[in-house]
mmCIF file of C-alpha atoms in Angstrom:
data_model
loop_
_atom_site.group_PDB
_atom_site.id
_atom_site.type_symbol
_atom_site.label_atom_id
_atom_site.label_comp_id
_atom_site.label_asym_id
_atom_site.label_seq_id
_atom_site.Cartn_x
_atom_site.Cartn_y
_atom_site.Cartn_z
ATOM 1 C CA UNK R 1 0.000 0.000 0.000
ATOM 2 C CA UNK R 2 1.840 3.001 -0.571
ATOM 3 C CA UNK R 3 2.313 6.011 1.859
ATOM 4 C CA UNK R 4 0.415 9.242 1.799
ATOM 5 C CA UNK R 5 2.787 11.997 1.629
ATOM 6 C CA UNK R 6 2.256 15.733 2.042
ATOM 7 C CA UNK R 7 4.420 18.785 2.267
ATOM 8 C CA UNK R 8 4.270 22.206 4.252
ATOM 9 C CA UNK R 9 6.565 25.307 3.487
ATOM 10 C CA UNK R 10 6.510 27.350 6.818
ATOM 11 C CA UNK R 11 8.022 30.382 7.264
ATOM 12 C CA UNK R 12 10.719 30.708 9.919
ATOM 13 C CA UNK R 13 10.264 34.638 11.818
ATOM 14 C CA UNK R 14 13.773 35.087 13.828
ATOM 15 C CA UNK R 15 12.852 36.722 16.974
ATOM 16 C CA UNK R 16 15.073 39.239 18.742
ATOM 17 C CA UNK R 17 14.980 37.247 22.222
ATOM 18 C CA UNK R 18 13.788 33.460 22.158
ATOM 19 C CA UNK R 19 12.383 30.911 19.722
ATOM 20 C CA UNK R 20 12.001 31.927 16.299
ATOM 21 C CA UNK R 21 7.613 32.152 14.846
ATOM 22 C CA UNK R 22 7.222 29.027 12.837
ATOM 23 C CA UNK R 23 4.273 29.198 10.828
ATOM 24 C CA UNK R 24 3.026 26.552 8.511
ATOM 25 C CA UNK R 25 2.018 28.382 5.445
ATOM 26 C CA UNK R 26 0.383 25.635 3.400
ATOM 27 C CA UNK R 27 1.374 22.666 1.173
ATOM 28 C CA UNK R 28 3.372 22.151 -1.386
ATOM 29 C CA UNK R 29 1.983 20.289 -4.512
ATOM 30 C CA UNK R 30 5.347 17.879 -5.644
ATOM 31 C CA UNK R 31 6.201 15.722 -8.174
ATOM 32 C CA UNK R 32 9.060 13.842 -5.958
ATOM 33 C CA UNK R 33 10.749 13.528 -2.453
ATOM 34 C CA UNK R 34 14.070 12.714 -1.238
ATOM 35 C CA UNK R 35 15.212 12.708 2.502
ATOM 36 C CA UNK R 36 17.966 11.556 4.471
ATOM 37 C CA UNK R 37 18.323 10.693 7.676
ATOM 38 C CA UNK R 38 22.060 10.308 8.366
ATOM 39 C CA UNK R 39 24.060 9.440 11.735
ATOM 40 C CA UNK R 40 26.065 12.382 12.812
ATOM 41 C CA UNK R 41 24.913 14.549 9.916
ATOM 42 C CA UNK R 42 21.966 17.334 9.561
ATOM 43 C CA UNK R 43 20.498 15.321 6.724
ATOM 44 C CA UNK R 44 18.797 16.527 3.315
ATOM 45 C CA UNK R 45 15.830 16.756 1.350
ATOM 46 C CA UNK R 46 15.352 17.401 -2.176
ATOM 47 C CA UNK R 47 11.474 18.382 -3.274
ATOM 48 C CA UNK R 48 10.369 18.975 -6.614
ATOM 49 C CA UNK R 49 7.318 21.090 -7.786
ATOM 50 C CA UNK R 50 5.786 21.701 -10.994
ATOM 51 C CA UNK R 51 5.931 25.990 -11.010
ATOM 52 C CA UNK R 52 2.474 25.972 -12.225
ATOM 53 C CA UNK R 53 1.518 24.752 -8.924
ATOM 54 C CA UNK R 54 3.109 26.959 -6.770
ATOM 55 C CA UNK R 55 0.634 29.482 -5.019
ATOM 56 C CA UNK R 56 1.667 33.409 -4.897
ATOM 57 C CA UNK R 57 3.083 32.828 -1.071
ATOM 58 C CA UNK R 58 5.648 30.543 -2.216
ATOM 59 C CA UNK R 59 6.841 32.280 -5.216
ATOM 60 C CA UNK R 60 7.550 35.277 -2.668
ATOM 61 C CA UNK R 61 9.429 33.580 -0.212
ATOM 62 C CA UNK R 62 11.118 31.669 -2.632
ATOM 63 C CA UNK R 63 12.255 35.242 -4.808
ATOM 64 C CA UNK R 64 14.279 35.948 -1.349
ATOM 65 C CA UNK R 65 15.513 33.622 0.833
ATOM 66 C CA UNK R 66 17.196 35.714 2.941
ATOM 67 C CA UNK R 67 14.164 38.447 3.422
ATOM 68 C CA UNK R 68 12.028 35.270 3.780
ATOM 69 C CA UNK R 69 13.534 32.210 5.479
ATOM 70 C CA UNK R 70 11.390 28.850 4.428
ATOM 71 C CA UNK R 71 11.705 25.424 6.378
ATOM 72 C CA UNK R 72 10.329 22.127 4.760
ATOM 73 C CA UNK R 73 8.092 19.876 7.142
ATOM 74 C CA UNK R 74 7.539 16.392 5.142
ATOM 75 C CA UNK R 75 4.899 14.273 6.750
ATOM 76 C CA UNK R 76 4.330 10.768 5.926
ATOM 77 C CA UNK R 77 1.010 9.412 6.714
ATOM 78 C CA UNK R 78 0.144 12.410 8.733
ATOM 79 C CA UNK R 79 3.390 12.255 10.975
ATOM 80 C CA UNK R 80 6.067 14.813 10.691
ATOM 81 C CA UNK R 81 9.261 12.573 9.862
ATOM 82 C CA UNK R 82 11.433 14.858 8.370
ATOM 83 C CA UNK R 83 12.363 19.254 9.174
ATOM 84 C CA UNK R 84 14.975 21.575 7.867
ATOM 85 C CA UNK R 85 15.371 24.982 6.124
ATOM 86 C CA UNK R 86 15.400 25.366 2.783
ATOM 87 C CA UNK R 87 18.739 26.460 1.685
ATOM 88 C CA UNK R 88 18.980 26.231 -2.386
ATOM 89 C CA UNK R 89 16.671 26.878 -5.067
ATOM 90 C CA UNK R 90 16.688 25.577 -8.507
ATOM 91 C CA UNK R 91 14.611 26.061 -11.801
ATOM 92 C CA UNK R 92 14.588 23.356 -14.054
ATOM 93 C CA UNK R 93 12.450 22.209 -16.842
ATOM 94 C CA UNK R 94 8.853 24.452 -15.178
ATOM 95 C CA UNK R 95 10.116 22.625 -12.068
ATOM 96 C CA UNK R 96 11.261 24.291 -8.880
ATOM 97 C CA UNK R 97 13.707 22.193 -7.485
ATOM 98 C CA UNK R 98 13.917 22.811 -3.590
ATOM 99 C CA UNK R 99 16.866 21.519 -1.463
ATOM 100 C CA UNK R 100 16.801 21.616 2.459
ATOM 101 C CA UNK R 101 19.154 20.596 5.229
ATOM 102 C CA UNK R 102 17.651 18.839 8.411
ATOM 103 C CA UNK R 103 17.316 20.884 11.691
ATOM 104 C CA UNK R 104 21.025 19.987 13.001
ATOM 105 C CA UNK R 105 21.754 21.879 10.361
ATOM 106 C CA UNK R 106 21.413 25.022 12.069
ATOM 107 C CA UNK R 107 24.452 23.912 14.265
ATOM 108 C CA UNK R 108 26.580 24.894 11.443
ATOM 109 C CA UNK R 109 25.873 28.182 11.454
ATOM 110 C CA UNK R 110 26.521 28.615 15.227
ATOM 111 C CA UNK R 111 30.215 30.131 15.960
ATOM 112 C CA UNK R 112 32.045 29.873 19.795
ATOM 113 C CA UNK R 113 32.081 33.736 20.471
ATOM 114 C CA UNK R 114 33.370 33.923 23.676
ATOM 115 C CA UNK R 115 36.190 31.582 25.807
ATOM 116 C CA UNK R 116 34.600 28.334 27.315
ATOM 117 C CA UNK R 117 36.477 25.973 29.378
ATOM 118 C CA UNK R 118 34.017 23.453 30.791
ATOM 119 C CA UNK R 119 36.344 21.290 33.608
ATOM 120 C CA UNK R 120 34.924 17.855 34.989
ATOM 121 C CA UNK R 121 31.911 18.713 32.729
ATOM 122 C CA UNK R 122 29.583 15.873 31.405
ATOM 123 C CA UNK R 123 30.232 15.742 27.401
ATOM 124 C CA UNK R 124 26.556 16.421 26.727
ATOM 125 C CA UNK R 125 26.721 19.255 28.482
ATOM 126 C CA UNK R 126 29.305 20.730 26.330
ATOM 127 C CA UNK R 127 27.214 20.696 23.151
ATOM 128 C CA UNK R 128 24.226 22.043 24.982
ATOM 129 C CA UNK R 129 26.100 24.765 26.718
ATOM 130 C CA UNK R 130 27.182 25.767 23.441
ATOM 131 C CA UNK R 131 24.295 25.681 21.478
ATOM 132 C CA UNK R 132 22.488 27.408 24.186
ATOM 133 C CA UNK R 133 24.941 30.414 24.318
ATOM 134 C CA UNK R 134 24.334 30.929 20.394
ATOM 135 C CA UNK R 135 20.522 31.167 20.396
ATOM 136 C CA UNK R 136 20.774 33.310 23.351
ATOM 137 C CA UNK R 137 22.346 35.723 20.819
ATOM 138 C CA UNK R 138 19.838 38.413 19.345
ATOM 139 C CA UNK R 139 18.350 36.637 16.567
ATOM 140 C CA UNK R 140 20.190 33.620 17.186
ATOM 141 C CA UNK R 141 18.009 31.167 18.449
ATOM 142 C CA UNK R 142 16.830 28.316 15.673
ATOM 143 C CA UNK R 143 14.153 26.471 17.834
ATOM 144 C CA UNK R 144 16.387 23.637 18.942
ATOM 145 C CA UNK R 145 15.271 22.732 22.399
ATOM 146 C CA UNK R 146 18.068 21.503 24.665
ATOM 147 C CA UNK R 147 15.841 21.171 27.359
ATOM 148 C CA UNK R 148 15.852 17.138 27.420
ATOM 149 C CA UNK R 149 19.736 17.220 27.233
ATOM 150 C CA UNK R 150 20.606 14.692 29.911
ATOM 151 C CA UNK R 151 23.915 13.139 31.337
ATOM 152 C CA UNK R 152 25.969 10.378 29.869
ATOM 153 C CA UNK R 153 28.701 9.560 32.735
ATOM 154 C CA UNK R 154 31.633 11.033 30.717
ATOM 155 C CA UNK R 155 33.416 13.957 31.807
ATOM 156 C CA UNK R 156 35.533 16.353 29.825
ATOM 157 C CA UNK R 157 37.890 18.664 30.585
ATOM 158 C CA UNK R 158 38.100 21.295 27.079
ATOM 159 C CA UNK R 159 39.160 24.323 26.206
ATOM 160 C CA UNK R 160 37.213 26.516 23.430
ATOM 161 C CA UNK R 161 38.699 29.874 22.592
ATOM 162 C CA UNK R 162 37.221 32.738 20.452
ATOM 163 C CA UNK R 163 40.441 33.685 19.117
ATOM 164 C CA UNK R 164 40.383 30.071 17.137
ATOM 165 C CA UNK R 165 37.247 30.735 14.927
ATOM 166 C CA UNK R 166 35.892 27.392 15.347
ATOM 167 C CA UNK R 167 32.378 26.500 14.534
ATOM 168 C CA UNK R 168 30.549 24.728 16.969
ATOM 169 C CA UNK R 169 29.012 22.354 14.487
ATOM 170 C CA UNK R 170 33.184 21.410 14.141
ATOM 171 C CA UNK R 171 33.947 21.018 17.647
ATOM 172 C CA UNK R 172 31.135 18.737 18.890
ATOM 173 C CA UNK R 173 31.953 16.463 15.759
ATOM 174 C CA UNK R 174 35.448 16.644 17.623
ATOM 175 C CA UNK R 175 33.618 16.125 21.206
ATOM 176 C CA UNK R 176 31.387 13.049 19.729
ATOM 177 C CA UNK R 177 34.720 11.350 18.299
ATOM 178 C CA UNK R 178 36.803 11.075 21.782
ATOM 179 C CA UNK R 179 36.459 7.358 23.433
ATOM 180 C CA UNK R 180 33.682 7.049 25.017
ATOM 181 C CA UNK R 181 31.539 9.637 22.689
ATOM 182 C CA UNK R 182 28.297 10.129 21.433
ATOM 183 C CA UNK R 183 26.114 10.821 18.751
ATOM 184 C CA UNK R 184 23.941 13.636 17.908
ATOM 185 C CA UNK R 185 20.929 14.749 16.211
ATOM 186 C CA UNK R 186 17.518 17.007 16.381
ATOM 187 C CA UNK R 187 14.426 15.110 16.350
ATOM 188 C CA UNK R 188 11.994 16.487 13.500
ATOM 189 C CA UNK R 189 9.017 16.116 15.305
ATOM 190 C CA UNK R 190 9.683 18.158 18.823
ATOM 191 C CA UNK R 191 13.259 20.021 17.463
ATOM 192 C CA UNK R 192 14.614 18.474 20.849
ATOM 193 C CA UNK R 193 18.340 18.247 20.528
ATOM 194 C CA UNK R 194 19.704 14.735 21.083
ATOM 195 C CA UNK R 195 22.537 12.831 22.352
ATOM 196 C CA UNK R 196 23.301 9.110 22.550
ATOM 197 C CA UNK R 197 26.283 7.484 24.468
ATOM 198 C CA UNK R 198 28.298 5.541 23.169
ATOM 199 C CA UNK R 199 25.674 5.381 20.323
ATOM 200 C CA UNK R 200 22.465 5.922 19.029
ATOM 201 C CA UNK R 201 20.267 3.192 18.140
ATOM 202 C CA UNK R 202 18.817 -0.291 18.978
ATOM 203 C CA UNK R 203 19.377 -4.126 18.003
ATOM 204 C CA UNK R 204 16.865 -4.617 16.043
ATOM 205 C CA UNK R 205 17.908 -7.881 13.926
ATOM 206 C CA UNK R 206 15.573 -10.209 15.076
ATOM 207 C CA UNK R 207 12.795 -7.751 13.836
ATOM 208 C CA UNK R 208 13.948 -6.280 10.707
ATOM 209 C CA UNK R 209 15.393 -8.548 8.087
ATOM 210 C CA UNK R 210 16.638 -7.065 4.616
ATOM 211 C CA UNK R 211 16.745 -10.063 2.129
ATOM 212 C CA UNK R 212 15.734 -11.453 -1.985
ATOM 213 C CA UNK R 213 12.298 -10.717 -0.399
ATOM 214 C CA UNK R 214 12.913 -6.861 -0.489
ATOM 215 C CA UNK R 215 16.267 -5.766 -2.030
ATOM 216 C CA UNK R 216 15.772 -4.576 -5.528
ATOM 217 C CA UNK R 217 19.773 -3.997 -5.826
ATOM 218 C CA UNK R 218 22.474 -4.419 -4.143
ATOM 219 C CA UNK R 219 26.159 -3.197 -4.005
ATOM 220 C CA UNK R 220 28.791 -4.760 -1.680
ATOM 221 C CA UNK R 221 32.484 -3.458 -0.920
ATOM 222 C CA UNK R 222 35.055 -5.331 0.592
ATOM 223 C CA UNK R 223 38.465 -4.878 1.842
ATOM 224 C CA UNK R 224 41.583 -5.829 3.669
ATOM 225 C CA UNK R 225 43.604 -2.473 2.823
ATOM 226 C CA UNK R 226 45.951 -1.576 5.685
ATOM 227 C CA UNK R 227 43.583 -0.387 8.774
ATOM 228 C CA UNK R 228 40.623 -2.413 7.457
ATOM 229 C CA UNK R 229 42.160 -5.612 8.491
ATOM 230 C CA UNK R 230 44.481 -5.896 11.363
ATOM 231 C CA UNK R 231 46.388 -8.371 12.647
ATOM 232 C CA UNK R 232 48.925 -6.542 15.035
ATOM 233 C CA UNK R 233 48.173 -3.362 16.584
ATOM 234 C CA UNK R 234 49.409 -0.731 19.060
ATOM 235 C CA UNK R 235 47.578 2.055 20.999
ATOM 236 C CA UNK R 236 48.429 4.785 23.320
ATOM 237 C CA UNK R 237 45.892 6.192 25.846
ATOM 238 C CA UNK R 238 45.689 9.117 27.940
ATOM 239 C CA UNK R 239 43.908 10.686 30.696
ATOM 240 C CA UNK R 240 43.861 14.430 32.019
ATOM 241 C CA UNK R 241 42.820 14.879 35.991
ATOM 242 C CA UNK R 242 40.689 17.716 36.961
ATOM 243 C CA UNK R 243 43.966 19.754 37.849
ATOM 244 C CA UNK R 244 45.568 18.993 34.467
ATOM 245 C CA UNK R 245 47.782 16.730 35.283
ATOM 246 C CA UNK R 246 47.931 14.093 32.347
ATOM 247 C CA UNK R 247 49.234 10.480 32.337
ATOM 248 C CA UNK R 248 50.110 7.964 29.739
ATOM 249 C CA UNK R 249 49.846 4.472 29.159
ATOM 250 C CA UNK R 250 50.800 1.853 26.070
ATOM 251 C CA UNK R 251 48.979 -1.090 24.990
ATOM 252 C CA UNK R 252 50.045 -3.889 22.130
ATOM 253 C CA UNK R 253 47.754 -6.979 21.000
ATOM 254 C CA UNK R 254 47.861 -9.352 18.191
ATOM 255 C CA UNK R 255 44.869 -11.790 16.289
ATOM 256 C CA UNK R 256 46.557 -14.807 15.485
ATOM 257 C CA UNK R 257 43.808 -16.059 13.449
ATOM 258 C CA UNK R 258 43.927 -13.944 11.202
ATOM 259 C CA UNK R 259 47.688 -13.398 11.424
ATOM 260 C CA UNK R 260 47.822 -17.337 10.422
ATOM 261 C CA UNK R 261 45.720 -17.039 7.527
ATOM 262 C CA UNK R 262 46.637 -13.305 5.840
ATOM 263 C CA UNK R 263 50.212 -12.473 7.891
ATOM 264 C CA UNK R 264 50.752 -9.679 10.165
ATOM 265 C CA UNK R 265 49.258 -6.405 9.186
ATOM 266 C CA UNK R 266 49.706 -3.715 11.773
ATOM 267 C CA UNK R 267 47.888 -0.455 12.611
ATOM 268 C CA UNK R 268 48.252 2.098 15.572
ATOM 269 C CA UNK R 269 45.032 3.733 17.562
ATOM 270 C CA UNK R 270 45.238 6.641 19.986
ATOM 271 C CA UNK R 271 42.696 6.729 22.584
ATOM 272 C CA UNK R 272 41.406 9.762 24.926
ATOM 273 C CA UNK R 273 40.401 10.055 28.237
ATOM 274 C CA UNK R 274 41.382 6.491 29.576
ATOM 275 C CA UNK R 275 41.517 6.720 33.110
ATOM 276 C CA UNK R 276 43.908 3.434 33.092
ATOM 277 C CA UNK R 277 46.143 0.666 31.560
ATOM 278 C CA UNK R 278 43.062 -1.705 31.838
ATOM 279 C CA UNK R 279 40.541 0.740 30.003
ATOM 280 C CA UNK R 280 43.756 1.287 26.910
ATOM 281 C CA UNK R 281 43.848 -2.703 27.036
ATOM 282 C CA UNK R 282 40.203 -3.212 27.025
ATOM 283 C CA UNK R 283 39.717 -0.420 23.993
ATOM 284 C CA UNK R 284 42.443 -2.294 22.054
ATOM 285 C CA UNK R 285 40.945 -5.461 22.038
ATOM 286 C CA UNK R 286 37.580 -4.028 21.058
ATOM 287 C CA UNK R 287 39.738 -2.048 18.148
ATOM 288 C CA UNK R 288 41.565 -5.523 17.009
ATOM 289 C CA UNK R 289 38.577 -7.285 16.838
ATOM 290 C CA UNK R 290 36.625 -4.856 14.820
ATOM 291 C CA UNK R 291 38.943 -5.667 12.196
ATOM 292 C CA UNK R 292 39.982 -9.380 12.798
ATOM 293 C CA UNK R 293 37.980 -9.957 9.398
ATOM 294 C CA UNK R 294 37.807 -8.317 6.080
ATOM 295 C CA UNK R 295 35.699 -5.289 5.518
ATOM 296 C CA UNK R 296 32.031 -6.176 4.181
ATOM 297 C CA UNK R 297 30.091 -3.215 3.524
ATOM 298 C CA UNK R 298 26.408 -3.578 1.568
ATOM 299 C CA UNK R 299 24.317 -1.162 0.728
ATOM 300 C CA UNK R 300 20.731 -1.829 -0.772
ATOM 301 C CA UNK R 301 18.019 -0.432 -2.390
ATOM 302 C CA UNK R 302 14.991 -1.429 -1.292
ATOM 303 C CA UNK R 303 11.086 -1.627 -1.822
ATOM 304 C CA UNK R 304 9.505 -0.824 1.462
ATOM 305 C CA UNK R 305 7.449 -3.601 3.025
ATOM 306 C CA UNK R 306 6.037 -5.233 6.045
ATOM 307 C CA UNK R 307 9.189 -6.024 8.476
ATOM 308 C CA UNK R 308 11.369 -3.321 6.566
ATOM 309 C CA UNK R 309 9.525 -0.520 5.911
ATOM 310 C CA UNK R 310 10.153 3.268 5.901
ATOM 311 C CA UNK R 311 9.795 3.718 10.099
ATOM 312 C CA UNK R 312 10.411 0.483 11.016
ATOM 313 C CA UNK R 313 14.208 1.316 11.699
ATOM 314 C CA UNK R 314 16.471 4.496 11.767
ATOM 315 C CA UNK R 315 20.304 5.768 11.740
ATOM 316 C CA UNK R 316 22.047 3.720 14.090
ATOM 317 C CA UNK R 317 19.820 1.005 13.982
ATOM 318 C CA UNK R 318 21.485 -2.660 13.491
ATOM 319 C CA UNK R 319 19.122 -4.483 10.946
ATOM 320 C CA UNK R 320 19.726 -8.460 9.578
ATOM 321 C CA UNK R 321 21.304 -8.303 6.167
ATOM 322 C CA UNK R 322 21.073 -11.946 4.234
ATOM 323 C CA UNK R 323 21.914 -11.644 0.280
ATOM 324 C CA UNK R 324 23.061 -13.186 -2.595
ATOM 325 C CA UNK R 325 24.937 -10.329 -4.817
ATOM 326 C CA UNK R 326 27.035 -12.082 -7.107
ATOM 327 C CA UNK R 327 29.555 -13.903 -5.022
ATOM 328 C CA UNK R 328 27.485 -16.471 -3.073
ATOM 329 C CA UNK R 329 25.181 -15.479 -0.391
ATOM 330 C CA UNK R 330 26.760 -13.101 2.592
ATOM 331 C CA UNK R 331 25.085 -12.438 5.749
ATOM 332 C CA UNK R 332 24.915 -10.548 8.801
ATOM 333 C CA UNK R 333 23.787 -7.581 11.273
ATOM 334 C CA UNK R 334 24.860 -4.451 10.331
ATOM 335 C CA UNK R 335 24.675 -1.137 11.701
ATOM 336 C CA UNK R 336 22.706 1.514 9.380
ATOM 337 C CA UNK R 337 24.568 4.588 8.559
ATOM 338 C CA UNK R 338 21.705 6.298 6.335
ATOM 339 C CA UNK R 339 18.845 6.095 5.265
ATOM 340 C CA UNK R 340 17.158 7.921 1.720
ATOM 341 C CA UNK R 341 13.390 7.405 1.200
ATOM 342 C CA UNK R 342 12.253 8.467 -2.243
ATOM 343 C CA UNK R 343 8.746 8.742 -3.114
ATOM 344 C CA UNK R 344 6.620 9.974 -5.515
ATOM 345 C CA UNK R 345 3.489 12.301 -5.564
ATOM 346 C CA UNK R 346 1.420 8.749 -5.524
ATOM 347 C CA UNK R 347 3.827 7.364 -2.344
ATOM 348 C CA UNK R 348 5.390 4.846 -3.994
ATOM 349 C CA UNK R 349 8.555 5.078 -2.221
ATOM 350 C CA UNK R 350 12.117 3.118 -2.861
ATOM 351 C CA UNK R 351 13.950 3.096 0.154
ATOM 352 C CA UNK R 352 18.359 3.129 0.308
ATOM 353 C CA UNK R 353 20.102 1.830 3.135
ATOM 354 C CA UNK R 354 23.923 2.546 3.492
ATOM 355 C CA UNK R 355 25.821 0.597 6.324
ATOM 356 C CA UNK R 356 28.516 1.724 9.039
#
């Protein structure tokens, strides 16, 4: 049965002090959507409209952009699964081709302007702190609620200068990479900002199978490059107290499996913020075995159905993959990376699924 999709342009009103006036403005009659949802990443969506059916509101806003800021709320079967700002207009062919970038979006335009050197602070804290002291800017503030930002467990000790110019967008990515990080993202529906430690996402490969019963095409990579498989590898670790005092510690581990089979293949790995020798040792061996086999990557296109369909899993997600590509069949769980839903202006929707 295919999905009922509709549209809204809404205008986005910055405010001097506060939340900016969203106001849903009407719908948009398409010819196609495209939207990611990506781990990590704002996401996009593509829309495209036939000009003739554009009513005299959106031709304004569209003329100016920067007079009239625009957002894109895409609902699928009445619920509001995707939200960004439109940020490029195209004409093509009496089309008007709209592309938007999802709500985290707004991160990148954000910029550190004053010193901020959180000590013994939890790491979600960080992000929200520094989100919060941009939209408490005049005119700054983009409608991302931090207001459900909770703990994780993981302290930080960071240093943030204006002098640098650094984005924030930039350094939370560098925040969310340290051992021990987190993801990040802005849920459509509520704009609540939202962080996930270590990850985001749930197990759910005893629920959602992709398979010959779904995958219309599939493309596989696989590798054993140097630092896809590793046989012998080496890691340094380090911890910083409260009072800056910083200590280091060394770590080395072998797979002789694999080392049998392939020879030795070496890599290095740096970790942050390990407190001891056991916690270097114990992120080693996670970092060995990660790669104690060759690199198998598939990503599928797939037509939405009953056990996999568009919903039933998200970025982060681990999902059963089962497949015959070419090469015999190949199996296992796999952790999505991102998800595009296409549809059309009847909802017949392909859906693509790229993994970690």
């Amino acid at each position: 049965m295919a999905a009922s999709y509709s549209i809204s342009l809404v205008a986005r009103v910055p405010a001097f002090s506060g939340p900016p006036a969203l106001t849903e403005l009407g719908g948009l009659v398409f010819e196609s959507v495209t939207y990611i949802d990506e781990l990590n990443k704002a996401g996009s969506a593509t829309v495209t409209c036939p000009i003739r059916s554009l009513h005299d509101t959106a031709k304004a806003r569209f003329r100016d952009l920067v007079a009239n800021p625009c957002e894109l709320w895409i609902y699928r079967n009445s619920k509001l699964v995707w939200a960004g700002g439109v940020e490029t207009i195209g004409l093509q062919q009496q089309n008007v081709v709209l592309g938007a970038v999802g709500l985290y979006g707004y991160v990148s335009r954000m910029g550190i302007m004053a010193d901020y050197s959180p000590i013994g602070i939890d790491q979600f804290l960080i992000p929200k702190t520094m989100v919060d002291n941009w939209q408490a800017r005049g005119r700054g503030h983009y409608g991302i609620d931090t207001s459900a930002v909770g703990t994780s467990g993981v302290v930080r000790t960071q240093t943030y200068l204006q002098k640098d110019l650094s984005g924030v967008a930039s350094k939370v990515e560098e925040l969310s990479k340290m051992t021990n990080g987190f993801d990040i993202w802005v849920e459509p529906d509520t704009r609540r900002l939202r962080m996930a430690s270590p990850q985001r996402g749930q197990d759910l490969s005893a629920k959602v199978f992709l398979d010959q019963r779904n995958i219309e095409s599939a493309s596989i990579a696989m590798s054993v490059a140097p630092g896809d498989l590793v046989t012998d590898a080496s890691a340094t670790g380090t911890s910083q107290s409260t009072t800056g005092e910083s200590k280091a510690f060394w770590s080395s581990d072998i797979n002789s499996a694999a080392r049998l089979t392939f020879g030795a293949s070496w890599a290095g790995q740096s970790f942050q913020d390990t407190p001891d020798q056991t916690s270097v040792n114990g992120k080693l061996t996670e970092f060995l075995k990660a790669r104690s086999t060759q690199l198998f990557q598939p990503g599928v296109s797939i037509t939405p159905r009953a056990g996999a369909d568009v919903g039933d899993f998200a970025a982060g997600d681990s999902i059963f993959y089962g497949y015959d590509a070419g090469l015999g069949y190949q199996s296992g769980v796999f952790r999505t990376g991102k998800l595009t839903v296409t549809a059309d202006k009847n909802g017949d929707e392909q859906l693509g699924v790229e993994f970690v």
